[in-house]
mmCIF file of C-alpha atoms and ligand atoms in Angstrom:
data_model
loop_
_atom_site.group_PDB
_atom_site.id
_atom_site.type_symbol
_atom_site.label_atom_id
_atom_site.label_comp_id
_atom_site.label_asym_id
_atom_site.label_seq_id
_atom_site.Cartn_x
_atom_site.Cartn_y
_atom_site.Cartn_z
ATOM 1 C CA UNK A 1 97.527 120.125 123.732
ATOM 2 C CA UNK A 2 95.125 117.311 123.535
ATOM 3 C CA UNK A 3 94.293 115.873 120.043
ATOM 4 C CA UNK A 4 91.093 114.695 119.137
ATOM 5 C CA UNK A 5 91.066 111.429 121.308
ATOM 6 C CA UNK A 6 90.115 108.863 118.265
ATOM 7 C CA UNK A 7 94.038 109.719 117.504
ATOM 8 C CA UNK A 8 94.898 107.716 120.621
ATOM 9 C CA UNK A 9 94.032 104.266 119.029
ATOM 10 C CA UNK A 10 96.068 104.856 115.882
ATOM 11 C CA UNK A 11 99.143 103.490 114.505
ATOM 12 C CA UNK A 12 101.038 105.132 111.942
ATOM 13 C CA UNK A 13 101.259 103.802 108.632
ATOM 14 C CA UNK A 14 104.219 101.815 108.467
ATOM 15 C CA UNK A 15 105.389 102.804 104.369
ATOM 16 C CA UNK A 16 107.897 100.829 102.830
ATOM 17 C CA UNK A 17 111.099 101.467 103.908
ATOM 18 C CA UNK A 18 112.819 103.904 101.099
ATOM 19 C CA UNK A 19 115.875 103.305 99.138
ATOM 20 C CA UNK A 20 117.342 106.558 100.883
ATOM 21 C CA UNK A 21 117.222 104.928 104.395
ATOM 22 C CA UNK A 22 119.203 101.911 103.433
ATOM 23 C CA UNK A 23 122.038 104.562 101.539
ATOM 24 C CA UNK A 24 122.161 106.840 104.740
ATOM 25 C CA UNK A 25 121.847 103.905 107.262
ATOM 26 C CA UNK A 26 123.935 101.151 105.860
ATOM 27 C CA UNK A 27 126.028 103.249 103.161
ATOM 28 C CA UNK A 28 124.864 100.860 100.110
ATOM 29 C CA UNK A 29 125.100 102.737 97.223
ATOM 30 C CA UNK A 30 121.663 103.520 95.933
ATOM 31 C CA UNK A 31 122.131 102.268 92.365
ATOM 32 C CA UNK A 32 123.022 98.617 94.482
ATOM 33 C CA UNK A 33 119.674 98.642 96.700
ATOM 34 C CA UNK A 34 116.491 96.438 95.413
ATOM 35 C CA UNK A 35 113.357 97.892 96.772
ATOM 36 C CA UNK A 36 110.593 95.477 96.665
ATOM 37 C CA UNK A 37 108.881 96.089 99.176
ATOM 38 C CA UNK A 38 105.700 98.330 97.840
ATOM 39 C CA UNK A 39 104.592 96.698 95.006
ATOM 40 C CA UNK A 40 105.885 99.313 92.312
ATOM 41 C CA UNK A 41 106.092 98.263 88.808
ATOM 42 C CA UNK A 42 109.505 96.936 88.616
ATOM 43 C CA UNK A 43 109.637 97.934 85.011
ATOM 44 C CA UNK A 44 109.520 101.354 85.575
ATOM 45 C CA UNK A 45 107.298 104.761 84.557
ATOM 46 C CA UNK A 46 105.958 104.290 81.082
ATOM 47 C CA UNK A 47 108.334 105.748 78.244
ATOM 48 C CA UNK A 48 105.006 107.622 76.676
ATOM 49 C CA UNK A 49 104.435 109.270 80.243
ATOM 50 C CA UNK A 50 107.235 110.432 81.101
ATOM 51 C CA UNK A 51 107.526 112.651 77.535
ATOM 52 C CA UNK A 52 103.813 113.307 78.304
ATOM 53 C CA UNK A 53 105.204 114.629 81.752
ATOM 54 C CA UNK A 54 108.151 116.235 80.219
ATOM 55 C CA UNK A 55 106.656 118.247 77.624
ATOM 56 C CA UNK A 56 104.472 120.023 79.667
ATOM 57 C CA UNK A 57 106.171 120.544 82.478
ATOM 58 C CA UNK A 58 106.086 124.312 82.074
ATOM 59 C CA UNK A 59 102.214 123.674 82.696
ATOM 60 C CA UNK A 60 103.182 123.627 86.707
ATOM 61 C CA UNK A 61 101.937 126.745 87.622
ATOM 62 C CA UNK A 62 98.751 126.128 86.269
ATOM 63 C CA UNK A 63 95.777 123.831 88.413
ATOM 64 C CA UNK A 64 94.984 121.031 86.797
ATOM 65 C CA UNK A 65 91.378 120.879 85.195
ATOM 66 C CA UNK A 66 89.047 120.097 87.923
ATOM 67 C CA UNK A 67 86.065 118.396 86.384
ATOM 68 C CA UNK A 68 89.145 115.730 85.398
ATOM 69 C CA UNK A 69 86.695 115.366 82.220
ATOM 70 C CA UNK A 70 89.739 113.918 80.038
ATOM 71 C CA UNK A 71 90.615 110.847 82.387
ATOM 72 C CA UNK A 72 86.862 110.570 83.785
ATOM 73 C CA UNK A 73 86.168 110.207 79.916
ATOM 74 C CA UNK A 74 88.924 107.549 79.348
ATOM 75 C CA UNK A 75 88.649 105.664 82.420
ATOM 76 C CA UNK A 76 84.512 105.482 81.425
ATOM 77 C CA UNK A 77 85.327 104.050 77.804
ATOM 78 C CA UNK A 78 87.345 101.455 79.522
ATOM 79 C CA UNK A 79 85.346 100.469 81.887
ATOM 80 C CA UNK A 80 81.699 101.274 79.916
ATOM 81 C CA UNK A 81 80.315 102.817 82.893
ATOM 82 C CA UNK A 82 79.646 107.107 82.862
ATOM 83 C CA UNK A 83 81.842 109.933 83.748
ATOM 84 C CA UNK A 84 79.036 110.634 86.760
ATOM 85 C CA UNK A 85 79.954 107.131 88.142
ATOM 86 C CA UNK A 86 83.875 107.810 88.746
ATOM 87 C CA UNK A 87 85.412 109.958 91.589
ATOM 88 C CA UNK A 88 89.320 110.883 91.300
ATOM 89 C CA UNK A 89 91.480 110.722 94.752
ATOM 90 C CA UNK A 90 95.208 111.270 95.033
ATOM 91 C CA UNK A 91 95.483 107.491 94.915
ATOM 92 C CA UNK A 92 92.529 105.066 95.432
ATOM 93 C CA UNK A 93 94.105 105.416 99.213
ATOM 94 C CA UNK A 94 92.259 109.243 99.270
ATOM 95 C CA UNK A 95 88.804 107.458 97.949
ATOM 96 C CA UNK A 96 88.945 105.279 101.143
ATOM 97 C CA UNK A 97 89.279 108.228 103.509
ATOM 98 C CA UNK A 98 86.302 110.141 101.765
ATOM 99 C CA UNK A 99 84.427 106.983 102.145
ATOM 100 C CA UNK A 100 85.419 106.712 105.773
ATOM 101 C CA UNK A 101 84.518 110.243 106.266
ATOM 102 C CA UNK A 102 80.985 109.692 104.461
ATOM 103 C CA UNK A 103 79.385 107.184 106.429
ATOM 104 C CA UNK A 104 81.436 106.726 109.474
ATOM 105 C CA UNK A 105 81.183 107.779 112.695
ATOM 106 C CA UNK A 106 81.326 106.756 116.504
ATOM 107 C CA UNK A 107 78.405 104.585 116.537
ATOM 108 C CA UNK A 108 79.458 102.636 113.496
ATOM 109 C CA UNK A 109 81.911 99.615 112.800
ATOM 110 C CA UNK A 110 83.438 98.216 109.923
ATOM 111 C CA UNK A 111 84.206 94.760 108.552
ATOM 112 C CA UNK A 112 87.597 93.331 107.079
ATOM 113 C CA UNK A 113 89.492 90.138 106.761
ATOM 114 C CA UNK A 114 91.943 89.603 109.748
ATOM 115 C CA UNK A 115 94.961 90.519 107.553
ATOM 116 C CA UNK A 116 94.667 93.363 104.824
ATOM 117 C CA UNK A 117 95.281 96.822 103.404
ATOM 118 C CA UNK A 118 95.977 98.774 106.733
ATOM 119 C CA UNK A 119 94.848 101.942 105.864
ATOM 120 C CA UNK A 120 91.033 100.503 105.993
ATOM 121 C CA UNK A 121 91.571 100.136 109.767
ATOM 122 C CA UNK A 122 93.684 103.706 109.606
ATOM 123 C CA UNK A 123 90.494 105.890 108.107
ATOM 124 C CA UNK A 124 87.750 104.118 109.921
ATOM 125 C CA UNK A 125 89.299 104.845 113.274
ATOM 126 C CA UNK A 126 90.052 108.564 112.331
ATOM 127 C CA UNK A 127 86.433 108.583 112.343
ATOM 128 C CA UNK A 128 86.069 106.555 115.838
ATOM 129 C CA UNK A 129 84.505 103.588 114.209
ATOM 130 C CA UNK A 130 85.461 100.089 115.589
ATOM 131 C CA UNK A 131 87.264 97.635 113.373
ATOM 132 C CA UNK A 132 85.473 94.009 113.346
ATOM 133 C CA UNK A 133 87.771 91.407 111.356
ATOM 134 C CA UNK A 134 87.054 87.999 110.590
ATOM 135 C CA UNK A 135 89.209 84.787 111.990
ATOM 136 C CA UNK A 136 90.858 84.004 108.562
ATOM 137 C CA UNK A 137 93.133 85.875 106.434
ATOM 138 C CA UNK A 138 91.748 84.703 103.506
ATOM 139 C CA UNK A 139 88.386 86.715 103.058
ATOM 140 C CA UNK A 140 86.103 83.616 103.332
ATOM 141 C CA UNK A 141 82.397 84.363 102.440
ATOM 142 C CA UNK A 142 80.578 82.480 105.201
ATOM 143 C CA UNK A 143 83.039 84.417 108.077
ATOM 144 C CA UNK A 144 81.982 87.758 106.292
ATOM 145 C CA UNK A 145 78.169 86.595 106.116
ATOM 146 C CA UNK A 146 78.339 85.490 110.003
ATOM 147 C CA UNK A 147 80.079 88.662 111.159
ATOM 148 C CA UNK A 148 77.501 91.189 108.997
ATOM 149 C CA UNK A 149 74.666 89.502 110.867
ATOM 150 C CA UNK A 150 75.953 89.745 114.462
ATOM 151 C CA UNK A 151 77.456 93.703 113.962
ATOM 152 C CA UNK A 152 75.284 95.267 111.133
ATOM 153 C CA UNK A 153 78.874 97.278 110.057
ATOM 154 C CA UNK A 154 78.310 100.234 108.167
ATOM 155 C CA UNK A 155 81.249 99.691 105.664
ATOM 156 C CA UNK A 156 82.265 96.051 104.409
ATOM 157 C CA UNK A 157 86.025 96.124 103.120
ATOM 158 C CA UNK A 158 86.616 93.266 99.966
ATOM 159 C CA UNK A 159 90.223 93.346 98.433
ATOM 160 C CA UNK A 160 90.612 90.787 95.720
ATOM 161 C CA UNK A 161 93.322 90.742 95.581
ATOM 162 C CA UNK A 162 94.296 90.682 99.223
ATOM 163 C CA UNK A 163 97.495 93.275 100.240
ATOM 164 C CA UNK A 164 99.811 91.808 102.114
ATOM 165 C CA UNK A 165 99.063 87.923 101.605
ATOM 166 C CA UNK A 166 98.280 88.156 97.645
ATOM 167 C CA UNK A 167 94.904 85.600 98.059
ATOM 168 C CA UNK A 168 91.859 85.949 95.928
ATOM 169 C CA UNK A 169 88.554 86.291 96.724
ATOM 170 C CA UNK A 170 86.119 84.516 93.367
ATOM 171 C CA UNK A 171 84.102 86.756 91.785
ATOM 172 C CA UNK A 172 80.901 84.323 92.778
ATOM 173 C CA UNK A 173 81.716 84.982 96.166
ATOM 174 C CA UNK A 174 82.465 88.847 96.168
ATOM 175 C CA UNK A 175 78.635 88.795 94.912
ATOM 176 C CA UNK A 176 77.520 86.468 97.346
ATOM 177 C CA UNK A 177 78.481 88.827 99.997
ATOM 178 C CA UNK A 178 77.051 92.009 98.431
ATOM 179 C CA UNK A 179 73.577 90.075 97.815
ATOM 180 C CA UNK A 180 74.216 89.005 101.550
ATOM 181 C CA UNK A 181 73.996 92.492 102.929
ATOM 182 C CA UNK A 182 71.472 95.321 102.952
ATOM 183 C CA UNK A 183 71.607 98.865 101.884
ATOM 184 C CA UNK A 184 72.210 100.072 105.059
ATOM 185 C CA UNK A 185 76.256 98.527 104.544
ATOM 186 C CA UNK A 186 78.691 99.684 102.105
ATOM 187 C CA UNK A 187 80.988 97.514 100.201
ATOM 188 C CA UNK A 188 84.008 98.306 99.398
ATOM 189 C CA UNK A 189 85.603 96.259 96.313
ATOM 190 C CA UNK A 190 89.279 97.456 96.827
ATOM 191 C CA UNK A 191 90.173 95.866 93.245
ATOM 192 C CA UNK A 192 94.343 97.402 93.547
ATOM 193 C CA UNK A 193 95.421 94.377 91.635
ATOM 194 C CA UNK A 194 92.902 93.603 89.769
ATOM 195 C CA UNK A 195 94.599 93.558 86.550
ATOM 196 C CA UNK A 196 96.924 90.557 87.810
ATOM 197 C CA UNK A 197 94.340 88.490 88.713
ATOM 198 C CA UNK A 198 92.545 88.664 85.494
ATOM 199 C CA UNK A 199 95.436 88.084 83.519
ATOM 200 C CA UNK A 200 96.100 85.204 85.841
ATOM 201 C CA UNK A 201 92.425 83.597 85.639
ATOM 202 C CA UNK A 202 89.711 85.000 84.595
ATOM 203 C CA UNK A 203 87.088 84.124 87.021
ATOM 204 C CA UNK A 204 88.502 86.102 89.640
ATOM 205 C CA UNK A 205 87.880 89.456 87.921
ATOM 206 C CA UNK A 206 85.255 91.550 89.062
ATOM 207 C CA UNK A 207 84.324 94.524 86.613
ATOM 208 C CA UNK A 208 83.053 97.634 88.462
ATOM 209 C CA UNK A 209 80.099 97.620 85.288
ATOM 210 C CA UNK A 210 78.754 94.290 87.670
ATOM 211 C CA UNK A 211 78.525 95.727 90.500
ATOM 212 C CA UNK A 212 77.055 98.857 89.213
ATOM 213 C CA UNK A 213 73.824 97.749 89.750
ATOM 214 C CA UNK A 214 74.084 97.817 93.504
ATOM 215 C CA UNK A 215 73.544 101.187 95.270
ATOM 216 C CA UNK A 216 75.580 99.970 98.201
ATOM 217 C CA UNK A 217 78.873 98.844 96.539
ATOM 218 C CA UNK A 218 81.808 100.898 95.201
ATOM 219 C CA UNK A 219 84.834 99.671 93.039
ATOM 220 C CA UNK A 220 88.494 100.981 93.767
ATOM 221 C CA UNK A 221 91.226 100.740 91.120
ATOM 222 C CA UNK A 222 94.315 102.786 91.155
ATOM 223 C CA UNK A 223 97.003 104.242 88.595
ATOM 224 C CA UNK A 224 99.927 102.796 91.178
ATOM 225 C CA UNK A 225 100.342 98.870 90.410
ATOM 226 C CA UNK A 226 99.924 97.611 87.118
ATOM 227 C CA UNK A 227 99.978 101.260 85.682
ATOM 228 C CA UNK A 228 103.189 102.109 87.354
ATOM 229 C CA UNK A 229 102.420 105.160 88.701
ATOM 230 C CA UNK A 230 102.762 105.213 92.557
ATOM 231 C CA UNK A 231 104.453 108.229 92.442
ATOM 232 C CA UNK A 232 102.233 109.982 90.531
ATOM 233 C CA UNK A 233 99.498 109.404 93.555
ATOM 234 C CA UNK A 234 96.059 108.677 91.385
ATOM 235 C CA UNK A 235 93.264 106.587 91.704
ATOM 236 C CA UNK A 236 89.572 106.057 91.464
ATOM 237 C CA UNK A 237 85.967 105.030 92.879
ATOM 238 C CA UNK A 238 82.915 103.981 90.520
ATOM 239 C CA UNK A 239 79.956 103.562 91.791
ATOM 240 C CA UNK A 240 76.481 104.984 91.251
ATOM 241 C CA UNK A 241 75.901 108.459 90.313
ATOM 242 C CA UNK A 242 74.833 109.187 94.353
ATOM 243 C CA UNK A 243 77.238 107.751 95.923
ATOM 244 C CA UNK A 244 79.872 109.707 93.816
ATOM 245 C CA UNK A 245 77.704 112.813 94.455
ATOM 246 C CA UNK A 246 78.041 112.367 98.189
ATOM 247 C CA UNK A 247 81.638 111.504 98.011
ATOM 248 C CA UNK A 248 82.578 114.334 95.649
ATOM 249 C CA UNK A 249 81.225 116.557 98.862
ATOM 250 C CA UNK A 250 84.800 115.925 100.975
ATOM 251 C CA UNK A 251 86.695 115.935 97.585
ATOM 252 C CA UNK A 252 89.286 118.897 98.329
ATOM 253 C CA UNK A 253 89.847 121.152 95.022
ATOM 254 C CA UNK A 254 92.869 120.189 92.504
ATOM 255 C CA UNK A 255 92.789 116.952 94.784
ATOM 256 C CA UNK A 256 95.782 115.238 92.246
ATOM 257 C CA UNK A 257 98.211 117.238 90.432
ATOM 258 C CA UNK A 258 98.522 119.017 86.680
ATOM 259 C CA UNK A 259 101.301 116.471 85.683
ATOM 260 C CA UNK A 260 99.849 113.572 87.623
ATOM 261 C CA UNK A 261 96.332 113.844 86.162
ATOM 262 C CA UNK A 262 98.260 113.795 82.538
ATOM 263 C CA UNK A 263 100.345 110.441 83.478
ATOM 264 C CA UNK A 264 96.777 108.923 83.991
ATOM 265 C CA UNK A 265 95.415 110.083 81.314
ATOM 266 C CA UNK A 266 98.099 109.425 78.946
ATOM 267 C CA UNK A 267 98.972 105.667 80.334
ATOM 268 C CA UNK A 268 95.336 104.943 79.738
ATOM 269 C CA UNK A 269 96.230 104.856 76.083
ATOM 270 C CA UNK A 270 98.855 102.671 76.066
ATOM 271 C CA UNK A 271 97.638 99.416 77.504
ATOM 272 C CA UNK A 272 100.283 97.538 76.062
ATOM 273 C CA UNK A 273 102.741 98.809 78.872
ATOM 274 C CA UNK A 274 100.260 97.130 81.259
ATOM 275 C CA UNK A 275 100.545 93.627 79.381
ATOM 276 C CA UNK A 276 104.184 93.781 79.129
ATOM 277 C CA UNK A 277 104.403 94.505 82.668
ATOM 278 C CA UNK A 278 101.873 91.651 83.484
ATOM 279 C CA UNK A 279 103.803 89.352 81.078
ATOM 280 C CA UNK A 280 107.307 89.915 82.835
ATOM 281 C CA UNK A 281 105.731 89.244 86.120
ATOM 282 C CA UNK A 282 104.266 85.962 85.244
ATOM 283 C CA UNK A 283 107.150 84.655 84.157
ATOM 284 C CA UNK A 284 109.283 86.170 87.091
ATOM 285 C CA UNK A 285 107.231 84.988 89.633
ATOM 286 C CA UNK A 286 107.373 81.012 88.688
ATOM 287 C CA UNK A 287 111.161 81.800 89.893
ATOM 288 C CA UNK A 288 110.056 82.772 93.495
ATOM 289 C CA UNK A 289 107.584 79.420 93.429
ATOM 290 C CA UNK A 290 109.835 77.564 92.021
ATOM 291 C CA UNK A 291 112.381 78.761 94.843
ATOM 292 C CA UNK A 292 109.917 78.200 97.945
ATOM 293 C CA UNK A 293 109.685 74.748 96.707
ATOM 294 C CA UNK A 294 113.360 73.481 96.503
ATOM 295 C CA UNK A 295 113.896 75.209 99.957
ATOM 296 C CA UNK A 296 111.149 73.901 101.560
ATOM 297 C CA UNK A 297 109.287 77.606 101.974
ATOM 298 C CA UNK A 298 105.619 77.874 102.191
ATOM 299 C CA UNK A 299 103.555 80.331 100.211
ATOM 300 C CA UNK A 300 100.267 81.858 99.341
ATOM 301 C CA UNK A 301 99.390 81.386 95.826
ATOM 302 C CA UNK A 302 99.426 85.057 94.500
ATOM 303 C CA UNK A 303 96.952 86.980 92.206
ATOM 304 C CA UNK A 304 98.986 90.219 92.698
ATOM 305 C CA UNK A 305 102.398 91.334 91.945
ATOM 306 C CA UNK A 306 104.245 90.167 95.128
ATOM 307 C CA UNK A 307 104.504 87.416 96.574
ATOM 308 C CA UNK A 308 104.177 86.281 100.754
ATOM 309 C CA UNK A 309 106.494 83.352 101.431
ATOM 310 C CA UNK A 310 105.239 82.131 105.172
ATOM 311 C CA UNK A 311 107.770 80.744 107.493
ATOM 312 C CA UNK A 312 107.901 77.687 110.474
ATOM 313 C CA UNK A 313 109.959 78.109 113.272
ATOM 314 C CA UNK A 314 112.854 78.746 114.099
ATOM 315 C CA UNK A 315 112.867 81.096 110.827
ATOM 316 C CA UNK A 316 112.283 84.803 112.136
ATOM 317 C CA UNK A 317 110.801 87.172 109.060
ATOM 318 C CA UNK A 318 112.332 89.977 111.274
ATOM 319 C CA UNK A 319 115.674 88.406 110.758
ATOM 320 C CA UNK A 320 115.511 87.703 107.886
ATOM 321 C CA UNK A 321 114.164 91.126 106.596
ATOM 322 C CA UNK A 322 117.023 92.467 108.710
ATOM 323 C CA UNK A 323 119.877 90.183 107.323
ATOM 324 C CA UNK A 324 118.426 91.664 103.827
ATOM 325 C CA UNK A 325 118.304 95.164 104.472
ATOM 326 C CA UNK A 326 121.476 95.226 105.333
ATOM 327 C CA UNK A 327 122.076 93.694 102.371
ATOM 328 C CA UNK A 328 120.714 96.322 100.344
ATOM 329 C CA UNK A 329 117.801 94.367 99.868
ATOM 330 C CA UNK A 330 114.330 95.992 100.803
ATOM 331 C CA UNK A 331 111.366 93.680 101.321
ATOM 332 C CA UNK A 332 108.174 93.831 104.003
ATOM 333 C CA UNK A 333 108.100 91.782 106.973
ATOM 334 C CA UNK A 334 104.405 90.672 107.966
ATOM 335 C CA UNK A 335 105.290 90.618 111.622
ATOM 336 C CA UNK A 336 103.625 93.659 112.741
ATOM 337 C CA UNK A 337 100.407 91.753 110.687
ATOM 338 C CA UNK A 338 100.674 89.025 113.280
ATOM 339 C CA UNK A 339 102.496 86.876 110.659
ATOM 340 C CA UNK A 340 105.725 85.514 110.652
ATOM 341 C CA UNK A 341 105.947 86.140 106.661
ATOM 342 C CA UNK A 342 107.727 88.067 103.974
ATOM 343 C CA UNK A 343 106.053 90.178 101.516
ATOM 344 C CA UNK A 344 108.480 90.673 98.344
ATOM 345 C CA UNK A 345 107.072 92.395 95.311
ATOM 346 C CA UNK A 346 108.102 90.604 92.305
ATOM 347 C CA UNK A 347 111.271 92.742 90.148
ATOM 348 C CA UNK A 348 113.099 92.368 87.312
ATOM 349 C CA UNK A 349 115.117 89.476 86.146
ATOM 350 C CA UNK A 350 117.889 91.076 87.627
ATOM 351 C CA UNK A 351 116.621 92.462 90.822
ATOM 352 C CA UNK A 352 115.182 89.090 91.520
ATOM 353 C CA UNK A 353 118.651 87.314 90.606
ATOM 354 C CA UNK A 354 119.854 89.761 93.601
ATOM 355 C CA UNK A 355 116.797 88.462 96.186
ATOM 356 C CA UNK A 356 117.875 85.156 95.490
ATOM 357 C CA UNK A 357 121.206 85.791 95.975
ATOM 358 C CA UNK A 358 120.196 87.695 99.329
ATOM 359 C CA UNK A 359 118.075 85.755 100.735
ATOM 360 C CA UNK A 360 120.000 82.287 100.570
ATOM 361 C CA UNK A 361 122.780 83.740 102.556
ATOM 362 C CA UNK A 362 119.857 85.148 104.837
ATOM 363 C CA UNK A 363 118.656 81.685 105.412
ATOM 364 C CA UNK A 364 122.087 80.187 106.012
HETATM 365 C C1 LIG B 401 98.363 100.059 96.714
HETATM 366 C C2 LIG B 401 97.004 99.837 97.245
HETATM 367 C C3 LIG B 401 95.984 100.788 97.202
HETATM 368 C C4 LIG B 401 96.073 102.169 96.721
HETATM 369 O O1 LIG B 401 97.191 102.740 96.464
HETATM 370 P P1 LIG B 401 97.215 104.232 95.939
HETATM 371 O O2 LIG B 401 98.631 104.395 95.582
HETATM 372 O O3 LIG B 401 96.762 105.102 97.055
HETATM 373 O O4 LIG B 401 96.268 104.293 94.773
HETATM 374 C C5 LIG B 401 94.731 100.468 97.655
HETATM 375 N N1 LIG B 401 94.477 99.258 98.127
HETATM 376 C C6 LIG B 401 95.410 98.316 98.184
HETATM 377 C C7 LIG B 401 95.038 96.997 98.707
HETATM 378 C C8 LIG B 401 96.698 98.564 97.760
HETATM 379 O O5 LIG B 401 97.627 97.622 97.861
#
């Protein structure tokens, strides 16, 4: 049977390889694997949400209220914007595939920096749209200003922080593109790790209240970095009231979960957890800098919670992801990005003591 022929073009999402895989395939027992390799919170679910969780989870045969009124409210206080500005996906990842579904089509392209969050390229082409990218990596304004004016793309995809090389886009510049474009292009302001780059310097945060006043641009945040919450599959949009109308349109019913839409709600109130986690991972990541530079590594300067380390010949990331698998060791090799880099998502003290460990004997 012949699937819709957009399918052709697609590669799957390649997800972080499990802890499971390297139990069955290398028999490592799973207490002695280090997964960083999806940029979890390495400190774990938040104490308050998982009694939240607990406690009511007799609620599971119940659906989940669907107006989401109790996080819309909380995630509006936060961010002093209105509940009719905020649309709630299973992850921010299901907010980029109504957005995709919204505006694109076959006649349309889209516009992203040569290396970034994959699933951008994934939804557009679901919808048959091309995928224009600029030269760089690094999303540099006058590239993204050039490429707008020759293709006219219907979506324009930011993420400041950039997933997989951890770069930074300023704020001054994500504006310069939106004021670049007209309302005939969306922009996307994937903001996934947004909370580490405004701990880490200020100017780099952009507040989805600022770009509010565009009708062209939505904001993306998600409940599965700083929050900790990946498995709990929740995120948001917030942008102006029609724009959320229109997207609410492909929103599926009870689109996120009874107990997940409680973990939101509940680690909104605690944002403590989120400076604690931001705290360990500024100190923790001056160990893999630190690191780079007595070996000799190269690396981009991160706003997120991982960190790429770039190699020169003759080092292989393939091989060296490999050599640390086997190892127990799970990190994300850029290769299939066209880069021959590491991804590693900053753990613990101790998981990191383990990476170093690892990924000496790797290079030796
Ligand atoms: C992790 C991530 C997301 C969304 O993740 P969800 O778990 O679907 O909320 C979106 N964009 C980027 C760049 C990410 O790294």
């Amino acid at each position: 049977m012949k699937a819709n022929k957009v399918l052709d073009s697609i590669k799957n999402y390649e997800a972080g390889k499990p802890i499971e895989l390297v139990v069955r395939e290398f028999g490592i027992a799973p207490e002695a694997v280090v997964k960083l390799a999806s940029n979890e919170n390495p400190i774990g679910t938040n104490p308050s949400v998982v009694r939240a969780i607990t406690q009511s989870a007799h609620k599971a045969h119940l659906y989940p209220d669907d107006s989401m009124y109790e996080l819309k409210e909380a995630l509006a206080a936060k961010y002093s914007v209105s509940e009719h500005e905020i649309i709630i996906g299973a992850g921010s990842d299901q907010v980029l595939e109504f957005i995709a579904r919204a505006f694109l089509d076959e006649e349309s392209s889209v516009l992203m920096s040569q290396v970034t969050f994959a699933m951008y390229e994934i939804y557009a082409k679901q919808m048959g749209a091309k995928i224009i990218r600029t030269p760089s990596y690094e999303h540099k304004v006058d590239e993204f200003i050039a490429a707008y004016r020759e293709h006219r793309p219907k979506i324009i995809y930011i993420c400041t922080p950039n997933n997989p090389t951890g770069d930074v886009i300023s704020r001054e510049e994500v504006l310069e593109i939106i004021e670049a474009v007209d309302e005939h292009t969306l922009v996307v302001v994937d903001g996934a790790y947004m909370e580490y780059a405004a701990a880490k310097e200020a100017r780099h945060a952009i507040t989805p209240r600022e770009i509010l006043r565009y009708p062209n641009v939505i904001y993306l945040g998600t409940f599965s970095k700083a929050y900790g919450l990946g498995g709990m599959r929740v995120g948001y949009g917030i942008a102006n009231r029609q724009l959320i109308q229109t997207l609410t349109k492909l929103r599926p019913p009870f689109n996120i979960t009874t107990l997940s839409l409680l973990a939101a709600i509940e680690a909104l109130k605690d944002e403590q957890f989120v400076e604690d986690s931001i705290a360990l991972h500024q100190q923790q990541i001056r160990r893999y800098e630190d690191f780079a530079d007595k070996n000799g590594i190269r690396y981009i300067d991160s706003y997120t919670n991982f960190i790429t380390y770039l190699f020169d010949d003759p080092l292989n990331s393939t091989e060296i992801a490999n050599r640390l698998l086997e190892q127990g060791v799970i990190i994300r090799d850029l290769a299939s990005y066209g880069m021959n880099a590491i991804r590693i998502t900053v753990g613990t003290g101790e998981q990191n003591d383990i990476f170093f460990e690892k990924f000496s004997e790797a290079l030796a």
